[in-house]
Amino acid sequence: SFDLYIGLPGSGKTTFAAYLAKKSKKHKREVMSNVAIKDTYKLDVKSDLGIYNIENKLVIVDEAGIEFPNRKHRDFPDNFLNIIVIMM
């Protein structure tokens, strides 16, 4: 599945992501995150996605607009759309 959380700065999106990571870890599910969350694999979004198997893992991309600014879509990795489709 693919879940998207949107909110104003300071509304708790990152805190909620940390909660989801903790909940997933409790159920023995691997978690990958581009932000520092305890007991998660530190994800480098641009170089790790498409390399590592993300099936059955929780993948947290905080501040996706910074990682992948829409005005620089030509700079996205060639396999980026395939990765997003796999995540859905």
Coordinates of C-alpha atoms in Angstrom, one line a residue:
S1 CA 0.0 0.0 0.0
F2 CA 1.0 3.6 -0.4
D3 CA 0.0 6.1 2.3
L4 CA 0.6 9.9 2.0
Y5 CA 0.4 12.2 4.9
I6 CA 0.2 16.0 4.3
G7 CA 0.1 18.8 6.9
L8 CA 1.4 22.1 7.8
P9 CA 4.9 22.5 9.3
G10 CA 4.8 21.5 13.0
S11 CA 1.5 19.5 12.6
G12 CA 3.2 16.2 13.7
K13 CA 3.9 14.4 10.4
T14 CA 7.4 13.3 11.5
T15 CA 6.2 12.4 15.0
F16 CA 3.5 10.2 13.4
A17 CA 6.1 8.6 11.1
A18 CA 8.2 7.7 14.1
Y19 CA 5.0 6.2 15.8
L20 CA 4.4 4.1 12.6
A21 CA 8.0 3.0 12.6
K22 CA 7.8 1.9 16.2
K23 CA 4.6 0.1 15.6
S24 CA 6.0 -1.7 12.6
K25 CA 9.2 -2.7 14.5
K26 CA 7.1 -4.1 17.2
H27 CA 5.5 -6.4 14.6
K28 CA 9.0 -7.4 13.3
R29 CA 8.6 -5.4 10.1
E30 CA 11.7 -3.7 8.8
V31 CA 11.6 0.0 8.5
M32 CA 13.6 2.3 6.2
S33 CA 13.6 6.1 6.7
N34 CA 15.4 9.1 5.3
V35 CA 15.1 10.8 8.7
A36 CA 16.7 9.6 11.9
I37 CA 14.2 7.3 13.7
K38 CA 15.5 4.9 16.3
D39 CA 16.1 1.3 15.1
T40 CA 15.4 2.1 11.4
Y41 CA 17.7 1.6 8.4
K42 CA 18.9 5.1 7.3
L43 CA 17.6 5.5 3.8
D44 CA 19.3 7.6 1.2
V45 CA 16.2 8.0 -1.0
K46 CA 18.0 8.9 -4.3
S47 CA 20.6 6.1 -4.2
D48 CA 18.9 3.3 -2.1
L49 CA 15.4 3.1 -3.7
G50 CA 15.6 0.7 -6.6
I51 CA 18.6 -1.0 -5.1
Y52 CA 17.1 -2.5 -1.9
N53 CA 14.1 -4.7 -1.8
I54 CA 11.3 -2.7 -0.2
E55 CA 8.7 -5.4 -0.3
N56 CA 7.0 -5.9 3.1
K57 CA 8.9 -3.0 4.6
L58 CA 7.7 0.3 5.9
V59 CA 9.5 3.0 3.8
I60 CA 9.3 6.5 5.3
V61 CA 10.2 9.5 3.1
D62 CA 9.9 12.6 5.2
E63 CA 10.0 16.0 3.3
A64 CA 9.5 14.2 0.0
G65 CA 9.2 17.6 -1.7
I66 CA 12.8 18.4 -0.7
E67 CA 14.0 14.9 -1.8
F68 CA 12.2 15.1 -5.1
P69 CA 11.3 18.7 -6.0
N70 CA 8.7 18.7 -8.8
R71 CA 10.6 21.3 -10.8
K72 CA 13.6 19.0 -11.0
H73 CA 11.7 16.0 -12.2
R74 CA 14.3 15.4 -15.0
D75 CA 16.9 14.7 -12.3
F76 CA 14.9 11.9 -10.8
P77 CA 16.5 8.4 -11.1
D78 CA 15.4 6.6 -14.3
N79 CA 13.7 3.9 -12.3
F80 CA 11.8 6.3 -10.0
L81 CA 8.4 5.8 -11.5
N82 CA 8.8 2.1 -11.4
I83 CA 9.7 2.3 -7.7
I84 CA 6.6 4.3 -6.9
V85 CA 4.4 1.8 -8.8
I86 CA 6.0 -1.1 -6.8
M87 CA 5.3 0.8 -3.5
M88 CA 1.6 1.1 -4.5

